[in-house]
mmCIF file of C-alpha atoms and ligand atoms in Angstrom:
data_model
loop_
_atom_site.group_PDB
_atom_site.id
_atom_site.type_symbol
_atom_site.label_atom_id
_atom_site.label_comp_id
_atom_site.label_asym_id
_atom_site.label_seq_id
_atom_site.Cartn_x
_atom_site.Cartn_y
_atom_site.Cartn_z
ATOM 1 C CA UNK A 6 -77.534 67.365 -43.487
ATOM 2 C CA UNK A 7 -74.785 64.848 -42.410
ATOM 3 C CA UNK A 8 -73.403 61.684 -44.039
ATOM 4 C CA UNK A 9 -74.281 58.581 -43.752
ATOM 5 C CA UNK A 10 -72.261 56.944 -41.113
ATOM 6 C CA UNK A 11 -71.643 52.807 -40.470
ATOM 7 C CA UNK A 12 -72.618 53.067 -36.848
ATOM 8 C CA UNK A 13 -75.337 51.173 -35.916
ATOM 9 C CA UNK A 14 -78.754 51.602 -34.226
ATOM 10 C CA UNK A 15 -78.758 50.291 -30.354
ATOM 11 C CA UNK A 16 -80.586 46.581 -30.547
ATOM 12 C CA UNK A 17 -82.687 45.171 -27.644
ATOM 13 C CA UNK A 18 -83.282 41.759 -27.414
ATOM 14 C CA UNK A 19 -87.203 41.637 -25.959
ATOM 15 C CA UNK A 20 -86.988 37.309 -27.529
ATOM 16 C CA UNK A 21 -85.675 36.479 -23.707
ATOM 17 C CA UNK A 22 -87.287 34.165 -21.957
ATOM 18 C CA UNK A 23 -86.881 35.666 -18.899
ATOM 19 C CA UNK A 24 -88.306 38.654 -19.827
ATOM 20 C CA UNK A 25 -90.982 39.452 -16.933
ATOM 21 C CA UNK A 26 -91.772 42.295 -14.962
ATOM 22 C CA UNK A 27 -89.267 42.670 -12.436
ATOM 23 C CA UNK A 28 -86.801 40.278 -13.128
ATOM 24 C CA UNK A 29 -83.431 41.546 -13.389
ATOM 25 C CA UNK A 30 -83.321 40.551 -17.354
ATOM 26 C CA UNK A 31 -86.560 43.086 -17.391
ATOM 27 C CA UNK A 32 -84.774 45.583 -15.675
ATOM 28 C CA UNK A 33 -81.754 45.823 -17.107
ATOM 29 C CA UNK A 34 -83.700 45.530 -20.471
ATOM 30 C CA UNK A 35 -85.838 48.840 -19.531
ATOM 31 C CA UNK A 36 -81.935 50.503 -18.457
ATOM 32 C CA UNK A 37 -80.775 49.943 -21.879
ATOM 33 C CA UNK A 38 -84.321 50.804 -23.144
ATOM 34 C CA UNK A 39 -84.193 54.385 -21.561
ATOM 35 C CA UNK A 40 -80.707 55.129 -22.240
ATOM 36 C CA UNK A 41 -81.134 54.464 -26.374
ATOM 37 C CA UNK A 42 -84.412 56.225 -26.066
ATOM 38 C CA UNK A 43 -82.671 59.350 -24.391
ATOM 39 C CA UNK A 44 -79.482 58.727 -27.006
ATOM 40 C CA UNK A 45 -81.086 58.144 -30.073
ATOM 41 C CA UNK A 46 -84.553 58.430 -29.462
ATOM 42 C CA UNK A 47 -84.824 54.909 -30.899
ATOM 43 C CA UNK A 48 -83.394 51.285 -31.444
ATOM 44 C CA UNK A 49 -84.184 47.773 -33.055
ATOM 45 C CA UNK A 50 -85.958 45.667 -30.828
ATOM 46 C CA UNK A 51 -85.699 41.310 -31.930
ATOM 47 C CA UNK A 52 -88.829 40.271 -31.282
ATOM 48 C CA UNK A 53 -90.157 36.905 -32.025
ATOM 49 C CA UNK A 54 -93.761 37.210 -31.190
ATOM 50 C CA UNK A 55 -94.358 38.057 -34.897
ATOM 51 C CA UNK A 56 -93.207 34.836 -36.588
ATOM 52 C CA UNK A 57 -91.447 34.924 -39.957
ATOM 53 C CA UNK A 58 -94.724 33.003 -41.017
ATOM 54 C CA UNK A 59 -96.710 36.260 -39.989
ATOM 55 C CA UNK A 60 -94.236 38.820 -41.286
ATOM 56 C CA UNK A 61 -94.472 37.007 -45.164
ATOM 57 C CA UNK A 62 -98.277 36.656 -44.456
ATOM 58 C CA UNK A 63 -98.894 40.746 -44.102
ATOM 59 C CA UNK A 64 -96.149 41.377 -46.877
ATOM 60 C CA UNK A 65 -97.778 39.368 -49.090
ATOM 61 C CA UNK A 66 -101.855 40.193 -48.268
ATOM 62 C CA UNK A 67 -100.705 44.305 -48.086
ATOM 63 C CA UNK A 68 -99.089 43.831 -52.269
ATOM 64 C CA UNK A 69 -102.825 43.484 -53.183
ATOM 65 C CA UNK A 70 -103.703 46.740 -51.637
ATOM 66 C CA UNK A 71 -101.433 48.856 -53.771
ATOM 67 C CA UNK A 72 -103.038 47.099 -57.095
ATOM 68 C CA UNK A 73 -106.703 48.153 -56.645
ATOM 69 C CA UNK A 74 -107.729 50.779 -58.341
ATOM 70 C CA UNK A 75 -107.663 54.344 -57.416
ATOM 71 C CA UNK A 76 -111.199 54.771 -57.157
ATOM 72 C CA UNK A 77 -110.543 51.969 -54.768
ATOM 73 C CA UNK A 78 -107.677 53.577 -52.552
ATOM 74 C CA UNK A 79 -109.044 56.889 -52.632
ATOM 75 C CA UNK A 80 -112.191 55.869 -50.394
ATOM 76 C CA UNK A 81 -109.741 55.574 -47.177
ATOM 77 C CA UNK A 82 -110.511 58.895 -46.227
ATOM 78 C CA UNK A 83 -109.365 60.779 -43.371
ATOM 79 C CA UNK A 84 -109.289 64.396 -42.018
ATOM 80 C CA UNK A 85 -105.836 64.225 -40.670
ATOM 81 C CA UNK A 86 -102.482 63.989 -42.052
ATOM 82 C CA UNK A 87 -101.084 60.394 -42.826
ATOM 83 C CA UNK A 88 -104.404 58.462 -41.302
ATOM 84 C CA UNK A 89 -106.359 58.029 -45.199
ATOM 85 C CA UNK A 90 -104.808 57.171 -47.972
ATOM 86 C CA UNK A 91 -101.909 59.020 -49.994
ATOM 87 C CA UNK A 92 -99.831 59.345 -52.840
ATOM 88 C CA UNK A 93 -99.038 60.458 -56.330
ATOM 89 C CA UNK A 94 -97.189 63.339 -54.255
ATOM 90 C CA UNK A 95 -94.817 65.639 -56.480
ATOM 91 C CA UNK A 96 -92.214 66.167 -53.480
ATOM 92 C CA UNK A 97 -92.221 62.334 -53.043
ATOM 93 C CA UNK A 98 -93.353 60.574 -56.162
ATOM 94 C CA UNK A 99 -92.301 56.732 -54.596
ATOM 95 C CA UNK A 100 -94.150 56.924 -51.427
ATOM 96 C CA UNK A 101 -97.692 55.899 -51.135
ATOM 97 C CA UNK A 102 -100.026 54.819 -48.026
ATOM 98 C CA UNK A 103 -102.775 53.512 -46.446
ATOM 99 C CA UNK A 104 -103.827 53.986 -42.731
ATOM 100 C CA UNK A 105 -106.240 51.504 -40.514
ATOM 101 C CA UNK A 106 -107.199 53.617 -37.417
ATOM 102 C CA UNK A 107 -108.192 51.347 -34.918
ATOM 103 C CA UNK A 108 -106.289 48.597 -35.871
ATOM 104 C CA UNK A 109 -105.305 46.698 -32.876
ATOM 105 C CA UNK A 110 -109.831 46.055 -32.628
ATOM 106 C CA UNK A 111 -111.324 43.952 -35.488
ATOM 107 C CA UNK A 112 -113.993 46.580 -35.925
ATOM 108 C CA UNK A 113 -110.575 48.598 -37.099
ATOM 109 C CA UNK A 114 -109.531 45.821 -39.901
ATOM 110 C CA UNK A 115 -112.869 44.838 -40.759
ATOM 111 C CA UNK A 116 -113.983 48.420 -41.769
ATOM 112 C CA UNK A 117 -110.614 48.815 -43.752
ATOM 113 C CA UNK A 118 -110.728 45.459 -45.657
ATOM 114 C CA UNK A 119 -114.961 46.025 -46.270
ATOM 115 C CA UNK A 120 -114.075 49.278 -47.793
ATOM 116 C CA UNK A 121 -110.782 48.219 -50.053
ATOM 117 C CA UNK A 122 -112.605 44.874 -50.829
ATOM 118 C CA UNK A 123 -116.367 44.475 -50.529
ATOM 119 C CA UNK A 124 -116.353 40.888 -51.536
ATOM 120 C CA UNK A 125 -113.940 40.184 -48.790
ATOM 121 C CA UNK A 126 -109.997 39.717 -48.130
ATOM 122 C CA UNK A 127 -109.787 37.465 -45.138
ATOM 123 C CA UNK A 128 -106.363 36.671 -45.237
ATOM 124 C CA UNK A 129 -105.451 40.692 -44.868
ATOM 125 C CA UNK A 130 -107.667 41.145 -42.657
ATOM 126 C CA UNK A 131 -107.022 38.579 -39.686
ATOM 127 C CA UNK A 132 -103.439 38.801 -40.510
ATOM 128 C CA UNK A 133 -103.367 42.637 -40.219
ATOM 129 C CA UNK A 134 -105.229 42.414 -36.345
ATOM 130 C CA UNK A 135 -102.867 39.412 -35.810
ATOM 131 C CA UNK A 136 -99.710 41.745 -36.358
ATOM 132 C CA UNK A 137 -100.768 45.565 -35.062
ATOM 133 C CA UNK A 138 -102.319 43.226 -31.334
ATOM 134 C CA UNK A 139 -98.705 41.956 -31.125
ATOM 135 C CA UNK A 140 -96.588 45.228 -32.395
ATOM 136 C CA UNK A 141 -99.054 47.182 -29.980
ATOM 137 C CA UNK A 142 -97.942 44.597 -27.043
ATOM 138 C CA UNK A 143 -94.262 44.974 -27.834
ATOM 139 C CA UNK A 144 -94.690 49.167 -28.032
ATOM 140 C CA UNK A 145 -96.644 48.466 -24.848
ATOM 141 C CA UNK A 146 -93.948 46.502 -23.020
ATOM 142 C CA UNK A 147 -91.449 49.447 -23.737
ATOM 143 C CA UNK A 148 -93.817 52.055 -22.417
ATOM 144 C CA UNK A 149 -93.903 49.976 -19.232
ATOM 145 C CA UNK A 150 -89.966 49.880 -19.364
ATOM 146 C CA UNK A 151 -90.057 53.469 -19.527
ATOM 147 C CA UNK A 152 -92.628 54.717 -16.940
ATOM 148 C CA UNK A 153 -91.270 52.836 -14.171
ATOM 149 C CA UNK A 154 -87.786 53.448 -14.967
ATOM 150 C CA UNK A 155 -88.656 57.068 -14.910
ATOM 151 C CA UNK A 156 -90.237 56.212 -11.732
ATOM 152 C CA UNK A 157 -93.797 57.230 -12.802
ATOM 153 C CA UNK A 158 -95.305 53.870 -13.156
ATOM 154 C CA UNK A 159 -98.475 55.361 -11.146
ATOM 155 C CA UNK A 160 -99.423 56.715 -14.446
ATOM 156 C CA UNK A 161 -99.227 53.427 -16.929
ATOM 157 C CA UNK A 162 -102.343 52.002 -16.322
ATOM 158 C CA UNK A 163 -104.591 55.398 -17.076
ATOM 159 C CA UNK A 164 -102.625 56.148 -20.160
ATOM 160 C CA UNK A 165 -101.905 52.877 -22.018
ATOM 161 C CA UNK A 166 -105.968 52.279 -21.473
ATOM 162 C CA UNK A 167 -106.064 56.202 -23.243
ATOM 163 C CA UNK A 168 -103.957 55.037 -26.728
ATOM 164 C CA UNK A 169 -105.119 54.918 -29.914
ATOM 165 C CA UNK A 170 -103.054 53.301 -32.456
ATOM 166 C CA UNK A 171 -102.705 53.792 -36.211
ATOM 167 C CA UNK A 172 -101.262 50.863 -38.897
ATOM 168 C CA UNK A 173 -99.775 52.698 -41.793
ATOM 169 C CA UNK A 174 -99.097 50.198 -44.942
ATOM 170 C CA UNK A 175 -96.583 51.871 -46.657
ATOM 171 C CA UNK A 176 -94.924 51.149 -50.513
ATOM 172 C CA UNK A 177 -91.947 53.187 -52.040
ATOM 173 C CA UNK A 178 -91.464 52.159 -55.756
ATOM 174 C CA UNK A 179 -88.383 52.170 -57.000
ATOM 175 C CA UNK A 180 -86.965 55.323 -58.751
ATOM 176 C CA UNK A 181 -86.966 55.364 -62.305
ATOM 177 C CA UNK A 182 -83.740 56.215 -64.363
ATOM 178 C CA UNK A 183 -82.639 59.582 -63.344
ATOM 179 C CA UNK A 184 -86.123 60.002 -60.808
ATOM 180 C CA UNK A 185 -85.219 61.675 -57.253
ATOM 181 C CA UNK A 186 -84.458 59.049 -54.729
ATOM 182 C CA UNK A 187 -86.550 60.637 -51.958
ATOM 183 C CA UNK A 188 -88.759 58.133 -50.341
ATOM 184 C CA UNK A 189 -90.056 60.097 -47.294
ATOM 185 C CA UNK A 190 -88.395 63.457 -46.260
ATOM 186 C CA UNK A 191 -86.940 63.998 -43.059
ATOM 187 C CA UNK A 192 -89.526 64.290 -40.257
ATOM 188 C CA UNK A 193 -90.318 63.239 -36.679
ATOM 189 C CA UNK A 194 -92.817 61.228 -35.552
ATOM 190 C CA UNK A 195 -95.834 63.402 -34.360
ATOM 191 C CA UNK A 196 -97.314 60.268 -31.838
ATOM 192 C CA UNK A 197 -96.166 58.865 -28.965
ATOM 193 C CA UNK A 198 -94.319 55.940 -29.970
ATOM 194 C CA UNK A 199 -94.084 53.936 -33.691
ATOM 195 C CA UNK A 200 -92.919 50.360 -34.277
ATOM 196 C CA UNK A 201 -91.809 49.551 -37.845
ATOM 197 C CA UNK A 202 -92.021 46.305 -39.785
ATOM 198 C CA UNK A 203 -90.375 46.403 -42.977
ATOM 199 C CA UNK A 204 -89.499 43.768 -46.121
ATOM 200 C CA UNK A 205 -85.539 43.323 -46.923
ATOM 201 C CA UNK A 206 -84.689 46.408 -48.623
ATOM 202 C CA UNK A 207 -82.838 49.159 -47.029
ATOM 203 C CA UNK A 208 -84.347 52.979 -47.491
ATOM 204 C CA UNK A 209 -84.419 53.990 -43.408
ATOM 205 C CA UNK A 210 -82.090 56.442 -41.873
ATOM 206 C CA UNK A 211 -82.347 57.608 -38.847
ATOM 207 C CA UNK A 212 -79.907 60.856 -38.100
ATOM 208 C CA UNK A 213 -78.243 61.037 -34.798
ATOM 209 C CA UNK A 214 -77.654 64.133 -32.260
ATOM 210 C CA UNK A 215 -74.618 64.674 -34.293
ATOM 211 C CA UNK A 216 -76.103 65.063 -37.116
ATOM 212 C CA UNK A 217 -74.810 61.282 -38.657
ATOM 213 C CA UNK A 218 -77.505 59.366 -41.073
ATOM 214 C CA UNK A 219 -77.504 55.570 -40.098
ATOM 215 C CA UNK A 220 -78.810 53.495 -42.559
ATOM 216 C CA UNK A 221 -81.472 50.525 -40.776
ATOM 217 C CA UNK A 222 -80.508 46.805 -42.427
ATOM 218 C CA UNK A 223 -83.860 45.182 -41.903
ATOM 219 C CA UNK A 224 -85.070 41.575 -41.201
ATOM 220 C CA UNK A 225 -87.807 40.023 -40.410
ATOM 221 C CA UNK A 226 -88.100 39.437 -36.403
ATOM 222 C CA UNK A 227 -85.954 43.004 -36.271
ATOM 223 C CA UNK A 228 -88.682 46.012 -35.509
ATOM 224 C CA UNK A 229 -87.784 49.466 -35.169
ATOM 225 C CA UNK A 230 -88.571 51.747 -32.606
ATOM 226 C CA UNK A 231 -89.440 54.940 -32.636
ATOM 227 C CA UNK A 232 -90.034 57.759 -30.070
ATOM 228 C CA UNK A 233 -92.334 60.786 -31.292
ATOM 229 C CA UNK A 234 -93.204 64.276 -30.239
ATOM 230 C CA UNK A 235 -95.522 63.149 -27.703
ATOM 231 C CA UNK A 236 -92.890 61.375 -25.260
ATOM 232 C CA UNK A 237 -90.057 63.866 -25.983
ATOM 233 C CA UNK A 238 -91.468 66.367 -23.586
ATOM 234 C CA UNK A 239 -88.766 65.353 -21.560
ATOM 235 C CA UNK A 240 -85.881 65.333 -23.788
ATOM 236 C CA UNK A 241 -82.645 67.839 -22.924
ATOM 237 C CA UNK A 242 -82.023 68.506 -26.867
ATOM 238 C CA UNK A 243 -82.261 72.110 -27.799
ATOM 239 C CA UNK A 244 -84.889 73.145 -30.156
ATOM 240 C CA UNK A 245 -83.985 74.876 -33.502
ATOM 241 C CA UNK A 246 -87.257 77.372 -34.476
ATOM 242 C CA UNK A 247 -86.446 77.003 -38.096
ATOM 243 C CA UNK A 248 -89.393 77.303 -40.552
ATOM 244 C CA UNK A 249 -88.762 74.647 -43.024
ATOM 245 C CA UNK A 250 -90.358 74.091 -46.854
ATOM 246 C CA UNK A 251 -93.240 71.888 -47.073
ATOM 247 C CA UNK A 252 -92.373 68.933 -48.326
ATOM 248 C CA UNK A 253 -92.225 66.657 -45.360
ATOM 249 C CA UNK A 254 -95.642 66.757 -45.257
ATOM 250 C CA UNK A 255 -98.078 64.347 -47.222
ATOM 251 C CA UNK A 256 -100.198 66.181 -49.571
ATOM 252 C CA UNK A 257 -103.085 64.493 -50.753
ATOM 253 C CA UNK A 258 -103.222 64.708 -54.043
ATOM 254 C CA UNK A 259 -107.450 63.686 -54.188
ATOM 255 C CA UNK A 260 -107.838 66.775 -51.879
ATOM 256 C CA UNK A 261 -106.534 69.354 -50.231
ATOM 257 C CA UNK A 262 -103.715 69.513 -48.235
ATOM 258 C CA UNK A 263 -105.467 68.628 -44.552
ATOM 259 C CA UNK A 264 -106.896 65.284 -46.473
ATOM 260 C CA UNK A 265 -104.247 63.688 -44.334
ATOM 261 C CA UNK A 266 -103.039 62.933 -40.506
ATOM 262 C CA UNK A 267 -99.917 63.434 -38.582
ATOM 263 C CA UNK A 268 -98.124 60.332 -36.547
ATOM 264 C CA UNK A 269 -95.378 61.446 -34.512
ATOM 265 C CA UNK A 270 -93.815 63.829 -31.525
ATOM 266 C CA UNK A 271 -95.256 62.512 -28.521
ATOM 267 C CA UNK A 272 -92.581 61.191 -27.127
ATOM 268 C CA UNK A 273 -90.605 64.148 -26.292
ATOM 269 C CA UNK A 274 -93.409 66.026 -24.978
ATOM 270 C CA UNK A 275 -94.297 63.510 -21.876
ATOM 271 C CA UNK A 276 -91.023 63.003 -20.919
ATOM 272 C CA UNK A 277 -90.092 66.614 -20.280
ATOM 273 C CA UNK A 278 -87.160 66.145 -23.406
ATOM 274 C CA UNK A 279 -85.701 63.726 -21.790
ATOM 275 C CA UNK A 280 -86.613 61.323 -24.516
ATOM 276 C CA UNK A 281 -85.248 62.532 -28.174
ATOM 277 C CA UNK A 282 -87.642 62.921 -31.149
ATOM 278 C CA UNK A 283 -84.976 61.932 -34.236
ATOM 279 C CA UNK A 284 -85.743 63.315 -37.747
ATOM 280 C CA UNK A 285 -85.866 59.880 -39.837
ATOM 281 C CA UNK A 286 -86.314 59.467 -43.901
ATOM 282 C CA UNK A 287 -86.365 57.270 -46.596
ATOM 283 C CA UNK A 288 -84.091 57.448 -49.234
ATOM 284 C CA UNK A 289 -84.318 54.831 -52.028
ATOM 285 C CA UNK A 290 -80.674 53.773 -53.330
ATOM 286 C CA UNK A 291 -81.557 50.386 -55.370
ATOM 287 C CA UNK A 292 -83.964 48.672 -57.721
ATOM 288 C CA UNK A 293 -86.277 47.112 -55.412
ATOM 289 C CA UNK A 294 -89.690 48.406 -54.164
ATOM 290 C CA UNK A 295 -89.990 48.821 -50.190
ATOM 291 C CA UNK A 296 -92.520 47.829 -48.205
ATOM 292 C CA UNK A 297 -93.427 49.088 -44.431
ATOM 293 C CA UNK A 298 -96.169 48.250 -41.748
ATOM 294 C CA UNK A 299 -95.799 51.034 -39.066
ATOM 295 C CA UNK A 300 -98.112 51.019 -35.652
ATOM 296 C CA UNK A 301 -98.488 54.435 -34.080
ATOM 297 C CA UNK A 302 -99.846 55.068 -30.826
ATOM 298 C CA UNK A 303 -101.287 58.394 -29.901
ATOM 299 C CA UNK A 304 -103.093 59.580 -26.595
ATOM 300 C CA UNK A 305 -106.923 59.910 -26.879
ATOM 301 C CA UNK A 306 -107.008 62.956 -24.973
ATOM 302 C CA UNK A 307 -104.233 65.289 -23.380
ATOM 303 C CA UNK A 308 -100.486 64.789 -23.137
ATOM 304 C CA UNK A 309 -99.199 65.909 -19.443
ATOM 305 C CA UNK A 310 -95.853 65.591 -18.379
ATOM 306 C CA UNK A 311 -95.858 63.986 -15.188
ATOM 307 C CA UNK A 312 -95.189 66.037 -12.359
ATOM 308 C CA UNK A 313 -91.890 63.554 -10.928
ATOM 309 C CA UNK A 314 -90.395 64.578 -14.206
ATOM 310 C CA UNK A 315 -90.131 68.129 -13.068
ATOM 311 C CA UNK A 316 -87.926 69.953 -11.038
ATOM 312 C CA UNK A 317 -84.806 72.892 -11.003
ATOM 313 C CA UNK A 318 -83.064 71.024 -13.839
ATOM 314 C CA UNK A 319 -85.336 70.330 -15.825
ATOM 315 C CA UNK A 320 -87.990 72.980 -15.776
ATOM 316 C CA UNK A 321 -91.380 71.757 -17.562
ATOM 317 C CA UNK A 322 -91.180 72.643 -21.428
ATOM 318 C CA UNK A 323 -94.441 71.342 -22.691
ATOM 319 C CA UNK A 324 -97.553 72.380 -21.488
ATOM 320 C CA UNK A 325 -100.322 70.167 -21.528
ATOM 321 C CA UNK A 326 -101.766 69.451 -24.997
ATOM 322 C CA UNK A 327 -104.648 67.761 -26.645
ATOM 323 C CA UNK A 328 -102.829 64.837 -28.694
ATOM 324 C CA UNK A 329 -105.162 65.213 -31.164
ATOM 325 C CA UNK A 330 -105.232 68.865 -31.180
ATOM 326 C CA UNK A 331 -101.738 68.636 -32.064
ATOM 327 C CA UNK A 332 -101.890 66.559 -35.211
ATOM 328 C CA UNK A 333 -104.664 68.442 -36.452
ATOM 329 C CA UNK A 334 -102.197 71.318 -36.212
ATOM 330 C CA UNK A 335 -99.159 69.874 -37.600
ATOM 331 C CA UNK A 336 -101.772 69.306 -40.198
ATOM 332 C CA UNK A 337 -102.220 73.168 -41.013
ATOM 333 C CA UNK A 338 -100.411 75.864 -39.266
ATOM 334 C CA UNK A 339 -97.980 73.915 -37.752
ATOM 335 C CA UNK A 340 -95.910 72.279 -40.909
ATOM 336 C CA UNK A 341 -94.237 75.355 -41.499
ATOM 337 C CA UNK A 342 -92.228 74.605 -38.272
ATOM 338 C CA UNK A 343 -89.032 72.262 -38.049
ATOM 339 C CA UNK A 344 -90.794 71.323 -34.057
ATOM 340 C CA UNK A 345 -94.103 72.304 -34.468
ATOM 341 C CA UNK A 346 -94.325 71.326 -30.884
ATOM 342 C CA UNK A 347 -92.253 74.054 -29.506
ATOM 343 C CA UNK A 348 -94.801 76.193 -30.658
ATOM 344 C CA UNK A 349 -98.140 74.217 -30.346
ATOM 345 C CA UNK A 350 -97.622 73.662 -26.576
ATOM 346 C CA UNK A 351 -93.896 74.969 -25.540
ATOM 347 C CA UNK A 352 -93.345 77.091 -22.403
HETATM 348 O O1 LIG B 403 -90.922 53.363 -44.103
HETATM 349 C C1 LIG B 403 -90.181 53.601 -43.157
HETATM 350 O O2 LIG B 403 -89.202 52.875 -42.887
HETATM 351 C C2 LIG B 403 -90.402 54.819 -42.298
HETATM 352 C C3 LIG B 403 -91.840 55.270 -42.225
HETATM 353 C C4 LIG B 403 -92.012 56.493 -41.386
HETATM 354 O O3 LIG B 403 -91.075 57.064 -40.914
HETATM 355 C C5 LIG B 403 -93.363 57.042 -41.128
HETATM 356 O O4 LIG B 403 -94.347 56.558 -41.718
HETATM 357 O O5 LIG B 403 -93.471 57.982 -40.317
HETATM 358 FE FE1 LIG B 404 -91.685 58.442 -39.370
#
């Protein structure tokens, strides 16, 4: 693993006025858009369609959430990795979630907040389908940038209708005196694309081609974006077939280990590699719990690389592959691998 480095993420500024399809802010915004996606496979993107007032808001309503009781939390229920609820995990004793599938509908929130509070929780629940509607329109907005900077715009209507997204309410405590530090273990994002919201304290590190950790110095109208497995398939980084230990994955420690859902290589896949996947974690360095809202998209249905993204350089590397297929297999067979993709759907 590398050191931590002082370089800094790429930021996008997507608060411009002037920021409307085919302008030349918008296209020189979706330039800079592909390049750090192809570079670093993400960047920070300042935002102010989520006001300060609706960042607090969701901070605040999601503390409750982690105080019910676990007879409470463990009724989230899911059959793949990351979508229920998690935590009390011996590889990563800090980290502990929630997932809201469907959140950007308010059947989505409703059916969350009626199962974690039967008497009702307003407040969470309007501001949760306030904030995943407008993280969904900014992860949105840079698929746009994308598939028509790619040239294969043809295809954005069909496949933004085709996402399903995921909110993930996530709490690392603190360690304790002499506890490991691990917050979440290096992974990559098994979806198509994440956006993360997170409260002031550090923990994120994203690790570059060269193998450099940068550390992520949040704030409030700052999101993070993150390309996954799914929109790789384009990306020119050469796979490693390592088998790795388990412990990037979330076991469930109410049920076995497939009690839980996967989030994250999608980007990769689509793009024919062009777009890079990075490993991220969370490592906890201070005193303070952290708190994180991520969206993640995924395809309802199959993941094709289009076929303009094809040709004598870049021969196709993915084949297609049933989104949800995939996580269900990153969910069993598939966590042994470093890029369980390679071997789920590579040529
Ligand atoms: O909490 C964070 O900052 C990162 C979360 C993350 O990487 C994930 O849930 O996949
Ligand atoms: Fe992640």
């Amino acid at each position: 693993m590398g050191s931590l480095t002082k370089s800094k993420l790429p930021i996008i500024d997507f608060s411009q006025e002037k920021l409307k399809p085919g302008t030349d802010s918008w296209l020189s915004t979706a330039n800079d858009v592909r390049k750090a996606l192809e570079e670093y496979g993400c960047f920070v993107a300042l935002y102010n369609e989520v006001s300060p007032e609706t960042h607090d808001a969701m901070f605040s309503a999601a503390k409750d959430l982690y105080d019910l009781p676990m007879e409470s939390k463990v009724k989230n229920t899911s059959d793949l990795l990351g979508f229920g609820y998690g935590g009390g995990f011996t590889t990563m004793p800090l980290f502990e979630y929630f997932g809201i599938e469907k959140a950007t509908t308010l059947e989505g929130t409703q059916t969350f907040t009626d199962l974690m509070w039967p008497s009702g929780n307003d407040d969470f629940c309007e501001t949760a389908l306030l904030l995943s509607k407008k993280l969904a329109a900014l992860g949105d907005m840079v698929l746009q940038m994308v598939f028509e900077n790619y040239g294969v715009e043809r295809y954005y209507d069909t496949q933004i209708e085709a996402l399903a997204y995921l909110m993930r309410f996530i709490k690392y405590r603190a360690p304790m005196n002499n506890e490991n530090n691990t917050g979440l273990r290096p992974h990559t994002d098994k979806g198509f694309l994440t956006i993360l919201d997170q409260n002031q304290v550090k923990g994120l590190e994203i690790e570059t081609k060269d193998g450099e950790w940068i550390t992520f110095d949040p704030s409030p109208s700052a999101f993070v974006v993150v390309a996954g497995d799914g929109l790789m398939v384009g990306s020119s980084r050469a796979y490693d077939y390592d088998v790795v230990d388990l412990g990037f994955i979330f076991p469930s420690p109410q049920f076995d280990s497939y009690d839980w859902k996967l989030s994250q290589f999608l980007g990769q896949a689509w793009s024919n590699g062009r777009i890079h996947s990075p490993f991220h974690q969370v490592a906890m360095r201070g005193t303070e719990d952290k708190y994180t809202i991520a969206l993640f998209s995924f395809m309802s249905g199959m993941v094709e690389t289009p076929e303009e993204l094809v040709d004598n350089q870049h021969p196709l590397r993915f084949k297609p592959f049933n989104h949800y297929g995939y996580l269900r297999y990153c969910g069993a067979e598939g966590m042994k691998y470093k890029h369980p993709i390679q071997f789920y759907c590579g040529v």
